[in-house]
Amino acid sequence: MSAEPIAADVQATIAQLWVYPVKSCAGISLTEVELTDTGLLYDRAWMVVDADGEFVTQRELPRMALIQTAFKMGQLVLRAPGMLALHLALDAAEGPLQVRVWDDEVQAYDMGDLAAQWFSDFLGQPLRLARFDPEVRRVCSLKWTGGREAVTQFADGFSLLVTSTASLDELNTRLGAAGHGPVEMLRFRPNVVLAGVEAHDEDRVGAMRIGTGDGASALIEPVKPCGRCPIPNIDPATATASPEVNDTLQVYRQDPRLNGAITFGMNAIVLEGDGQVLRVGQPVSADWKFD
């Protein structure tokens, strides 16, 4: 029996759950997934880095979008056009590797020469694959968390990204009016997608209570609008870019909280629920947030 939604201003359900095991590679749609204090289990647990340990993404290497990820029998399986599949044990790691993601330098684990060669061959430059060290605490921006210590792995900056189906519908309506085809949610790389709310309601609410069953719940809080880089312009099926997505967002999604940057979705942190299982269809409740 599911927990009853708490009386609140906004009632929603979880429509989709996504994890992106390797930062900037393709994601996996799941019907259920464990919530941890760093976000969804195995989300951005691995990251591709250059010879200096600096992270690389689709911004520089759009072909990363073509690398498909899957979980199978205790392994992370990576596939890419023209490549044999790469199988990595979920608990595998080799020696230490110092890496940088944005302004954070963290100690990680190297995933070995085979993985390094696989990524180097497909992406055309010397690269290595790093695994996040669970003993490391990478703290989210205290400015945006209100001084509360929240942690993440190799995500850009926060534990979760929350969007809604209505927000994507609004974008696709505007794209269609301009003569463009619709785009899929995976361009925006969310973790939790809500149904049953109006477009961009995720921008306007406080902490979200998720009923996880048998009276239990998890609590996540949107804390920062997600400013958008060029990645939403990249077609994940072809790794080719065209400007219509961000050009369309520019018309109606300039956010004064980020000095006019275009935004889509909200970065969120985990307040309660480490070890709870999130499932598609679970109830979500939240109150409006008034700054």
Coordinates of C-alpha atoms in Angstrom, one line a residue, residues 63-235:
R63 CA 29.8 11.7 -29.7
M64 CA 29.5 10.8 -26.0
A65 CA 25.8 10.9 -26.5
L66 CA 26.0 7.8 -28.6
I67 CA 27.6 5.7 -25.8
Q68 CA 24.7 3.6 -24.4
T69 CA 24.7 2.3 -20.9
A70 CA 23.0 -0.6 -19.2
F71 CA 23.0 -2.6 -16.0
K72 CA 23.3 -6.4 -16.5
M73 CA 24.1 -9.1 -13.9
G74 CA 26.2 -6.9 -11.6
Q75 CA 27.9 -5.1 -14.5
L76 CA 27.8 -1.8 -16.2
V77 CA 27.7 -2.5 -19.9
L78 CA 28.8 0.2 -22.4
R79 CA 28.0 0.0 -26.1
A80 CA 28.9 2.4 -29.0
P81 CA 28.7 2.3 -32.8
G82 CA 31.5 0.2 -34.2
M83 CA 32.8 -0.9 -30.8
L84 CA 32.7 -4.2 -28.9
A85 CA 30.7 -3.9 -25.7
L86 CA 32.7 -2.9 -22.6
H87 CA 31.7 -4.8 -19.4
L88 CA 32.7 -3.3 -16.1
A89 CA 31.9 -4.9 -12.7
L90 CA 29.9 -2.4 -10.6
D91 CA 32.3 -2.8 -7.7
A92 CA 35.5 -2.8 -9.9
A93 CA 38.2 -0.1 -9.5
E94 CA 41.9 0.2 -9.8
G95 CA 44.5 2.7 -8.5
P96 CA 43.8 6.2 -7.3
L97 CA 43.3 9.0 -9.9
Q98 CA 43.0 12.7 -9.2
V99 CA 40.3 14.3 -11.2
R100 CA 38.6 17.6 -11.7
V101 CA 34.9 18.3 -12.2
W102 CA 34.2 22.0 -12.6
D103 CA 36.0 23.7 -9.6
D104 CA 36.2 20.5 -7.5
E105 CA 39.4 18.4 -7.4
V106 CA 38.6 15.0 -5.9
Q107 CA 40.4 11.7 -5.4
A108 CA 38.8 9.0 -7.5
Y109 CA 39.5 5.5 -8.8
D110 CA 41.0 4.7 -12.2
M111 CA 39.0 2.0 -14.1
G112 CA 42.0 0.6 -15.9
D113 CA 43.7 0.5 -19.3
L114 CA 41.0 -1.5 -21.1
A115 CA 38.3 1.1 -20.3
A116 CA 40.7 3.9 -21.1
Q117 CA 41.5 2.5 -24.5
W118 CA 37.8 1.9 -25.3
F119 CA 36.9 5.5 -24.6
S120 CA 40.0 6.8 -26.4
D121 CA 39.3 4.8 -29.5
F122 CA 35.7 5.8 -29.8
L123 CA 36.2 9.5 -28.9
G124 CA 39.5 10.0 -30.7
Q125 CA 41.8 11.3 -28.0
P126 CA 43.6 10.0 -24.9
L127 CA 41.0 9.5 -22.2
R128 CA 40.5 7.6 -19.0
L129 CA 37.4 6.4 -17.1
A130 CA 37.2 7.4 -13.4
R131 CA 35.0 6.0 -10.7
F132 CA 33.8 8.2 -7.8
D133 CA 35.3 7.2 -4.4
P134 CA 32.4 6.8 -2.0
E135 CA 34.6 7.8 0.8
V136 CA 34.9 11.3 -0.7
R137 CA 32.3 13.9 0.2
R138 CA 31.8 16.3 -2.7
V139 CA 29.6 19.1 -1.2
C140 CA 27.0 21.0 -3.2
S141 CA 27.1 24.8 -3.3
L142 CA 26.3 26.0 0.2
K143 CA 25.1 29.3 -1.3
W144 CA 22.2 27.4 -3.0
T145 CA 21.5 24.9 -0.3
G146 CA 21.1 27.6 2.4
G147 CA 24.2 26.4 4.2
R148 CA 23.0 22.8 4.5
E149 CA 25.6 20.2 3.6
A150 CA 24.4 18.1 0.7
V151 CA 26.6 15.8 -1.4
T152 CA 26.8 14.5 -4.9
Q153 CA 29.1 12.4 -7.0
F154 CA 30.1 13.5 -10.6
A155 CA 26.9 15.4 -11.4
D156 CA 27.6 19.0 -12.3
G157 CA 26.7 20.3 -8.9
F158 CA 23.7 18.8 -7.1
S159 CA 22.3 15.4 -6.1
L160 CA 19.2 15.4 -8.4
L161 CA 17.6 17.1 -11.4
V162 CA 13.8 17.4 -11.3
T163 CA 11.7 18.3 -14.3
S164 CA 8.1 17.7 -15.4
T165 CA 6.3 16.3 -18.5
A166 CA 4.3 19.5 -18.7
S167 CA 7.5 21.5 -19.0
L168 CA 8.6 19.4 -22.0
D169 CA 5.1 19.7 -23.5
E170 CA 5.3 23.5 -23.3
L171 CA 8.6 23.5 -25.1
N172 CA 7.4 21.1 -27.8
T173 CA 4.3 23.2 -28.3
R174 CA 6.6 26.2 -28.9
L175 CA 8.9 24.2 -31.1
G176 CA 6.0 23.0 -33.2
A177 CA 4.7 26.6 -33.6
A178 CA 8.1 27.5 -35.1
G179 CA 8.0 24.6 -37.5
H180 CA 10.4 22.3 -35.6
G181 CA 9.9 18.8 -34.5
P182 CA 9.4 17.7 -30.9
V183 CA 12.3 16.7 -28.7
E184 CA 12.5 14.0 -26.0
M185 CA 13.1 14.6 -22.3
L186 CA 16.5 12.8 -22.3
R187 CA 18.0 15.9 -23.9
F188 CA 17.6 17.5 -20.5
R189 CA 19.1 14.6 -18.5
P190 CA 16.7 14.7 -15.5
N191 CA 16.6 12.2 -12.7
V192 CA 13.0 12.6 -11.5
V193 CA 10.3 13.6 -14.0
L194 CA 6.9 14.6 -12.5
A195 CA 3.4 14.2 -14.0
G196 CA 0.2 16.0 -12.8
V197 CA 1.6 19.5 -12.5
E198 CA 1.6 22.6 -14.7
A199 CA 4.6 23.6 -16.8
H200 CA 7.6 24.6 -14.7
D201 CA 5.8 24.1 -11.4
E202 CA 9.0 22.4 -10.3
D203 CA 10.5 25.9 -10.3
R204 CA 8.0 27.2 -7.7
V205 CA 7.8 24.6 -5.0
G206 CA 9.7 23.9 -1.8
A207 CA 10.6 20.5 -0.5
M208 CA 8.9 17.5 -2.2
R209 CA 7.6 14.6 -0.1
I210 CA 7.6 11.3 -2.0
G211 CA 5.5 8.5 -0.6
T212 CA 7.6 5.4 -0.9
G213 CA 5.1 2.9 0.5
D214 CA 4.0 1.5 3.9
G215 CA 4.0 4.9 5.4
A216 CA 7.6 5.7 4.5
S217 CA 8.7 8.7 2.5
A218 CA 11.6 10.6 1.1
L219 CA 12.2 14.3 1.0
I220 CA 14.0 16.2 -1.7
E221 CA 14.2 19.9 -2.2
P222 CA 14.7 21.9 -5.4
V223 CA 17.4 24.5 -4.6
K224 CA 18.7 26.0 -7.9
P225 CA 17.4 26.4 -11.4
C226 CA 19.3 24.4 -13.9
G227 CA 21.1 26.8 -16.3
R228 CA 21.4 25.2 -19.7
C229 CA 24.5 24.8 -21.8
P230 CA 24.5 23.7 -25.4
I231 CA 23.8 20.0 -24.6
P232 CA 20.0 20.2 -25.1
N233 CA 20.8 21.2 -28.7
I234 CA 22.5 17.8 -29.3
D235 CA 20.3 15.1 -30.8

